[in-house]
Coordinates of C-alpha atoms in Angstrom, one line a residue:
M6 CA 8.2 24.6 -74.0
G7 CA 6.0 22.3 -72.1
G8 CA 6.3 23.5 -68.5
Q9 CA 3.9 25.5 -66.5
A10 CA 4.0 29.3 -66.2
D11 CA 5.2 30.6 -62.8
R12 CA 2.0 30.7 -60.7
R13 CA 3.4 33.1 -58.2
T14 CA 4.1 35.6 -60.9
I15 CA 0.6 35.3 -62.2
L16 CA -0.9 35.8 -58.7
A17 CA 1.3 38.9 -58.0
T18 CA 0.4 40.4 -61.4
S19 CA -3.3 39.7 -60.9
I20 CA -3.4 41.4 -57.5
L21 CA -1.3 44.4 -58.7
L22 CA -3.6 44.8 -61.7
L23 CA -6.8 44.8 -59.7
T24 CA -5.2 47.0 -57.0
G25 CA -4.1 49.4 -59.7
L26 CA -7.6 49.7 -61.2
V27 CA -9.1 50.4 -57.7
A28 CA -6.4 52.9 -56.9
L29 CA -6.8 54.7 -60.2
Y30 CA -10.5 55.1 -59.7
S31 CA -10.0 56.5 -56.2
A32 CA -7.3 58.9 -57.4
S33 CA -8.8 60.0 -60.7
A34 CA -12.6 60.3 -59.8
P35 CA -12.6 64.1 -59.1
F36 CA -10.4 64.9 -62.1
S37 CA -12.4 62.6 -64.3
M38 CA -15.7 64.1 -63.2
R39 CA -14.5 67.7 -63.8
H40 CA -12.9 67.1 -67.2
Y41 CA -15.0 64.2 -68.7
G42 CA -18.3 64.5 -66.9
S43 CA -18.1 61.0 -65.3
D44 CA -16.1 59.7 -62.4
M45 CA -15.7 56.4 -64.3
S46 CA -14.2 57.8 -67.5
M47 CA -10.5 57.3 -66.7
L48 CA -11.2 54.0 -65.1
L49 CA -12.9 52.7 -68.2
R50 CA -10.0 53.8 -70.4
Q51 CA -7.5 52.0 -68.0
G52 CA -9.8 49.0 -68.0
I53 CA -9.7 48.7 -71.7
A54 CA -5.9 49.0 -71.6
A55 CA -5.8 46.3 -69.0
L56 CA -7.8 44.0 -71.2
V57 CA -5.5 44.7 -74.2
G58 CA -2.5 44.1 -71.9
L59 CA -3.8 40.8 -70.7
G60 CA -4.3 39.7 -74.3
V61 CA -0.7 40.7 -75.1
L62 CA 0.4 38.9 -71.9
G63 CA -1.4 35.7 -73.0
V64 CA 0.1 35.8 -76.5
L65 CA 3.7 36.4 -75.3
A66 CA 3.4 33.8 -72.6
A67 CA 2.4 31.3 -75.2
V68 CA 5.2 32.2 -77.7
D69 CA 8.7 30.8 -77.1
Y70 CA 10.8 33.8 -76.0
R71 CA 13.6 32.6 -78.2
R72 CA 11.4 33.2 -81.3
L73 CA 10.6 36.7 -79.9
A74 CA 14.3 37.4 -79.4
A75 CA 15.1 36.5 -82.9
L76 CA 13.1 39.6 -84.0
N77 CA 14.9 41.9 -81.5
D78 CA 16.4 44.1 -84.2
L79 CA 13.0 44.5 -85.9
F80 CA 11.3 45.4 -82.5
L81 CA 14.0 47.9 -81.7
M82 CA 14.0 49.7 -85.1
G83 CA 10.2 49.7 -85.2
S84 CA 9.7 51.2 -81.8
L85 CA 12.5 53.7 -82.4
G86 CA 10.8 54.7 -85.6
L87 CA 7.5 55.1 -83.9
T88 CA 9.2 57.3 -81.2
L89 CA 10.8 59.4 -84.0
M90 CA 7.3 60.0 -85.5
T91 CA 6.3 61.8 -82.3
V92 CA 9.2 64.3 -82.9
L93 CA 8.7 64.9 -86.6
P94 CA 6.1 67.4 -87.8
L95 CA 3.8 64.7 -89.3
G96 CA 0.6 65.8 -87.6
I97 CA 0.2 62.6 -85.7
G98 CA 2.5 63.3 -82.7
D99 CA 1.4 65.1 -79.6
G100 CA 4.4 65.5 -77.3
R101 CA 5.3 61.9 -76.2
W102 CA 2.2 60.3 -77.8
L103 CA 1.2 59.1 -81.3
V104 CA -2.4 60.0 -81.8
L105 CA -4.4 58.0 -84.3
G106 CA -8.0 59.1 -84.1
P107 CA -9.4 58.3 -80.6
V108 CA -6.3 56.1 -79.8
S109 CA -3.1 57.5 -78.4
F110 CA 0.0 55.5 -77.6
Q111 CA 3.4 56.4 -75.9
P112 CA 6.0 54.6 -78.1
T113 CA 8.8 55.0 -75.6
E114 CA 7.1 52.4 -73.5
L115 CA 7.3 49.9 -76.3
L116 CA 10.9 51.1 -76.9
K117 CA 11.7 50.2 -73.3
L118 CA 10.7 46.6 -73.8
S119 CA 12.4 46.5 -77.2
L120 CA 15.6 47.7 -75.7
V121 CA 15.6 45.0 -73.0
L122 CA 14.9 42.4 -75.7
Y123 CA 17.7 43.7 -78.0
L124 CA 20.2 43.8 -75.1
A125 CA 19.4 40.3 -73.9
A126 CA 19.6 38.8 -77.4
S127 CA 22.8 40.6 -78.4
L128 CA 24.6 40.2 -75.1
S129 CA 23.7 36.5 -75.0
R130 CA 25.7 36.1 -78.2
K131 CA 28.5 38.4 -77.1
G132 CA 30.0 36.0 -74.5
E133 CA 33.3 36.9 -73.0
R134 CA 33.8 39.7 -75.6
V135 CA 31.6 41.9 -73.3
R136 CA 34.7 42.4 -71.1
S137 CA 36.3 44.4 -73.9
F138 CA 35.4 48.0 -74.0
A139 CA 35.7 48.5 -77.8
D140 CA 33.9 45.3 -78.7
G141 CA 31.8 44.7 -75.7
V142 CA 30.6 48.0 -74.2
L143 CA 31.0 50.7 -76.9
P144 CA 28.5 49.3 -79.4
Y145 CA 25.7 49.4 -76.8
V146 CA 26.7 52.9 -75.7
I147 CA 26.3 54.0 -79.3
V148 CA 22.9 52.4 -79.5
L149 CA 22.0 54.2 -76.3
G150 CA 23.2 57.4 -77.8
V151 CA 20.9 57.0 -80.8
V152 CA 18.0 56.2 -78.6
T153 CA 18.8 59.2 -76.4
F154 CA 19.0 61.5 -79.4
V155 CA 15.5 60.6 -80.4
V156 CA 13.8 60.5 -77.0
V157 CA 15.3 63.8 -75.8
G158 CA 13.6 65.4 -78.7
Q159 CA 10.2 64.6 -77.3
P160 CA 11.5 65.7 -74.6
D161 CA 11.6 62.9 -72.0
L162 CA 14.7 62.9 -70.0
G163 CA 13.2 60.6 -67.3
M164 CA 12.8 57.8 -69.8
V165 CA 16.3 58.4 -71.1
L166 CA 17.6 57.8 -67.6
V167 CA 15.6 54.5 -67.5
F168 CA 17.1 53.4 -70.8
A169 CA 20.6 54.3 -69.6
A170 CA 20.2 52.4 -66.3
V171 CA 18.8 49.4 -68.1
T172 CA 21.6 49.4 -70.6
L173 CA 24.3 49.6 -67.9
A174 CA 22.6 47.1 -65.6
M175 CA 22.3 44.5 -68.4
L176 CA 25.9 45.0 -69.4
F177 CA 26.8 44.4 -65.8
F178 CA 24.6 41.3 -65.7
A179 CA 26.3 40.0 -68.8
G180 CA 29.8 40.4 -67.3
A181 CA 31.1 43.8 -68.4
R182 CA 33.9 45.3 -66.4
V183 CA 32.8 47.7 -63.7
A184 CA 35.6 50.1 -64.5
H185 CA 34.2 50.4 -68.1
L186 CA 30.7 51.0 -66.9
A187 CA 31.9 53.6 -64.4
G188 CA 33.8 55.3 -67.2
V189 CA 30.6 55.5 -69.2
V190 CA 28.7 57.0 -66.2
A191 CA 31.5 59.5 -65.7
A192 CA 31.4 60.5 -69.4
G193 CA 27.6 60.7 -69.4
A194 CA 27.0 62.7 -66.3
P195 CA 28.1 66.1 -67.8
L196 CA 25.8 65.5 -70.7
V197 CA 22.9 65.0 -68.4
F198 CA 23.8 68.2 -66.6
L199 CA 23.9 70.1 -69.9
A200 CA 20.5 68.7 -70.9
I201 CA 19.1 70.0 -67.6
C202 CA 20.8 73.4 -68.0
F203 CA 19.6 74.0 -71.6
A204 CA 15.9 73.2 -70.6
P205 CA 14.5 75.9 -68.2
Y206 CA 11.8 73.6 -66.9
R207 CA 14.3 70.9 -66.1
M208 CA 16.5 73.4 -64.2
A209 CA 13.4 74.6 -62.4
R210 CA 12.7 71.0 -61.3
L211 CA 16.3 70.6 -60.1
L212 CA 16.2 73.8 -58.1
S213 CA 12.8 72.9 -56.6
F214 CA 14.2 69.5 -55.7
L215 CA 17.1 71.1 -53.8
D216 CA 14.7 73.5 -51.9
P217 CA 11.0 72.9 -52.7
Y218 CA 9.9 75.4 -50.1
A219 CA 11.8 78.2 -51.8
H220 CA 9.7 77.5 -54.9
R221 CA 6.4 76.7 -53.1
A222 CA 4.2 78.6 -55.5
T223 CA 5.8 77.3 -58.7
S224 CA 8.0 74.2 -59.4
G225 CA 8.1 73.1 -55.8
Y226 CA 4.4 73.1 -55.3
Q227 CA 3.9 69.5 -56.5
T228 CA 6.6 68.1 -54.3
I229 CA 5.3 69.9 -51.2
Q230 CA 1.7 68.7 -51.8
S231 CA 3.0 65.2 -52.3
L232 CA 4.9 65.3 -49.0
I233 CA 1.8 66.6 -47.2
A234 CA -0.3 63.8 -48.7
V235 CA 2.2 61.1 -47.7
G236 CA 2.6 62.5 -44.2
S237 CA -1.1 62.9 -43.5
G238 CA -1.7 59.2 -44.2
G239 CA 0.0 58.2 -40.9
L240 CA 0.2 54.5 -40.0
L241 CA -3.2 53.3 -41.2
G242 CA -4.3 56.1 -43.7
R243 CA -7.5 58.1 -44.0
G244 CA -9.3 55.2 -45.7
L245 CA -9.8 54.2 -49.3
G246 CA -11.3 57.1 -51.3
A247 CA -10.9 59.6 -48.5
S248 CA -7.8 61.5 -49.9
R249 CA -7.9 65.2 -49.8
A250 CA -4.9 65.8 -52.0
K251 CA -6.7 64.4 -55.0
L252 CA -9.3 67.2 -54.7
F253 CA -7.1 69.3 -57.0
Y254 CA -4.4 70.1 -54.4
L255 CA -1.9 67.7 -55.9
P256 CA -1.5 67.9 -59.7
Q257 CA -1.1 64.7 -61.6
S258 CA -2.4 62.8 -58.6
H259 CA -3.6 59.9 -60.8
N260 CA -0.4 59.8 -62.9
D261 CA 3.1 60.3 -61.5
F262 CA 2.0 60.9 -58.0
I263 CA -0.6 58.2 -57.5
A264 CA 1.6 56.7 -54.7
S265 CA 1.0 59.9 -52.7
I266 CA -2.7 59.3 -52.8
L267 CA -2.3 55.7 -51.9
A268 CA 0.0 56.6 -49.0
E269 CA -2.7 59.1 -47.8
E270 CA -5.5 56.6 -48.1
L271 CA -3.8 53.4 -47.1
G272 CA -1.2 54.7 -44.7
F273 CA 2.3 53.4 -44.1
L274 CA 1.2 49.8 -43.5
G275 CA -0.8 49.7 -46.7
M276 CA 2.0 51.1 -48.7
I277 CA 4.4 48.5 -47.2
L278 CA 2.1 45.7 -48.4
L279 CA 1.8 47.2 -51.8
L280 CA 5.5 47.8 -52.3
G281 CA 6.2 44.4 -50.9
L282 CA 4.0 43.0 -53.7
L283 CA 5.9 44.9 -56.4
G284 CA 9.2 43.7 -54.8
F285 CA 7.9 40.2 -54.8
L286 CA 7.2 40.4 -58.6
V287 CA 10.8 41.7 -59.1
W288 CA 12.1 38.9 -57.0
R289 CA 10.2 36.3 -59.0
A290 CA 11.7 37.8 -62.2
F291 CA 15.2 37.2 -60.7
R292 CA 14.2 33.7 -59.6
I293 CA 13.0 33.0 -63.2
A294 CA 16.3 34.3 -64.5
E295 CA 18.2 32.0 -62.1
R296 CA 16.3 29.0 -63.4
A297 CA 16.3 29.9 -67.1
P298 CA 17.6 27.2 -69.4
D299 CA 19.9 29.5 -71.4
R300 CA 21.8 32.8 -71.2
L301 CA 19.2 34.6 -73.3
G302 CA 16.4 33.7 -70.9
H303 CA 18.6 34.6 -67.9
L304 CA 19.5 38.1 -69.2
L305 CA 16.0 38.8 -70.5
A306 CA 14.4 38.0 -67.1
L307 CA 17.0 40.0 -65.3
G308 CA 16.4 42.9 -67.6
I309 CA 12.7 42.9 -67.1
G310 CA 12.9 42.5 -63.3
F311 CA 15.4 45.4 -63.2
T312 CA 13.3 47.6 -65.4
I313 CA 10.2 47.2 -63.3
G314 CA 12.1 47.6 -60.0
F315 CA 14.2 50.6 -61.1
Q316 CA 11.1 52.5 -62.4
T317 CA 9.3 51.8 -59.2
L318 CA 12.2 53.2 -57.1
I319 CA 12.5 56.3 -59.2
N320 CA 8.8 57.0 -59.0
L321 CA 8.8 56.6 -55.2
G322 CA 11.9 58.7 -54.9
V323 CA 10.1 61.5 -56.6
V324 CA 7.0 61.1 -54.4
V325 CA 8.9 61.5 -51.2
G326 CA 11.2 64.2 -52.4
L327 CA 14.4 62.2 -52.7
L328 CA 14.6 62.8 -56.5
P329 CA 13.6 65.5 -58.9
V330 CA 10.3 65.2 -60.7
T331 CA 10.8 62.9 -63.7
G332 CA 7.4 62.1 -65.1
L333 CA 7.8 58.3 -64.8
T334 CA 4.8 56.2 -63.9
L335 CA 4.5 53.7 -61.1
P336 CA 4.1 50.2 -62.8
F337 CA 0.6 48.8 -62.7
L338 CA -0.8 51.7 -60.6
S339 CA -0.4 55.0 -62.5
N340 CA -2.8 56.1 -65.1
G341 CA -1.5 55.3 -68.6
G342 CA -2.6 52.7 -71.0
S343 CA 0.7 52.4 -72.8
S344 CA 2.6 51.8 -69.6
L345 CA 0.2 49.2 -68.3
I346 CA 0.1 47.3 -71.6
V347 CA 3.9 47.2 -71.9
T348 CA 4.3 46.2 -68.2
L349 CA 1.9 43.3 -68.8
A350 CA 3.8 42.4 -72.0
M351 CA 6.9 42.2 -69.9
V352 CA 5.2 39.8 -67.5
G353 CA 4.1 37.7 -70.5
V354 CA 7.8 37.3 -71.5
L355 CA 8.7 36.4 -68.0
L356 CA 6.0 33.7 -68.0
S357 CA 7.3 32.4 -71.3
I358 CA 10.8 32.0 -69.8
S359 CA 9.4 30.4 -66.7
K360 CA 7.7 27.7 -68.8
A361 CA 11.1 26.7 -70.1
E362 CA 13.0 26.9 -66.8
V363 CA 15.1 24.1 -65.4
V364 CA 15.2 22.8 -61.8
R365 CA 18.6 23.4 -60.2

């Protein structure tokens, strides 16, 4: 690969990364001061993750994506094994995280990238056989079932929905029949409902989504406070750093609900610019897919672009009350070193593909 990496992807990523660090400091300063004794504590952790992520981005951008794809099975099994370690009573798992001394990592984030890599590599070899249900769709549904079995044990139903959406989307991109995919969705929907019914906290989230004000003191509180924050931002916002919701009115304001704080501080116009930037990055991924020199690069870029875009839409849907609370982060912006590192790794793969793209 002797071409240049896509400069517009690099520019969008750089702006999003810097914006994310500023936004995190603004949203996390009160929480960080109360719990860690310094308003910079969480920012420093995220800054370290950003440096690690940039290093990973640089390595993956330099490596031929086809060599990376050749190890797809190893990546998938390894990340699935790490995820399983958070469920087993080994003393190193803490919910969704692996904890090794002062370092913690969320292996489902790595599993997300590994699944995209596996699907792209496998589907690129599948060819027209993907139009057959037994040979083309069913094997990937089985893989998704294994991944779901492990991840639900954490439990993390939100990430399971991301994995399911990514799997179905990439099957569609590869040419699978829509009728087959619709059948998979129809068969899976009752299972999702059962997973909600058998977990009281999930049922509480669903009920509060349907009527948050009926649960204003319990499971609906977070959604109501998010809506108040978003609405109080108006057109231009209160100003950077001037959010009131982050003063312990809105739980997880620096994590899942950081968009609420940004909407309050930057207003409608500021959020439009920010979301436009995220949309631009997704569009660049699709453009890189269009110009990829082979089917592998095409599917891999599409999968990465879809993953970032889908997770963004889910997070924003939760923030404005259109979806139940899922616990999914907003790419580049939410607190979470694992999420940031893996998102930057995805960009690194995109850049690797862009270096091999052909002009059409």
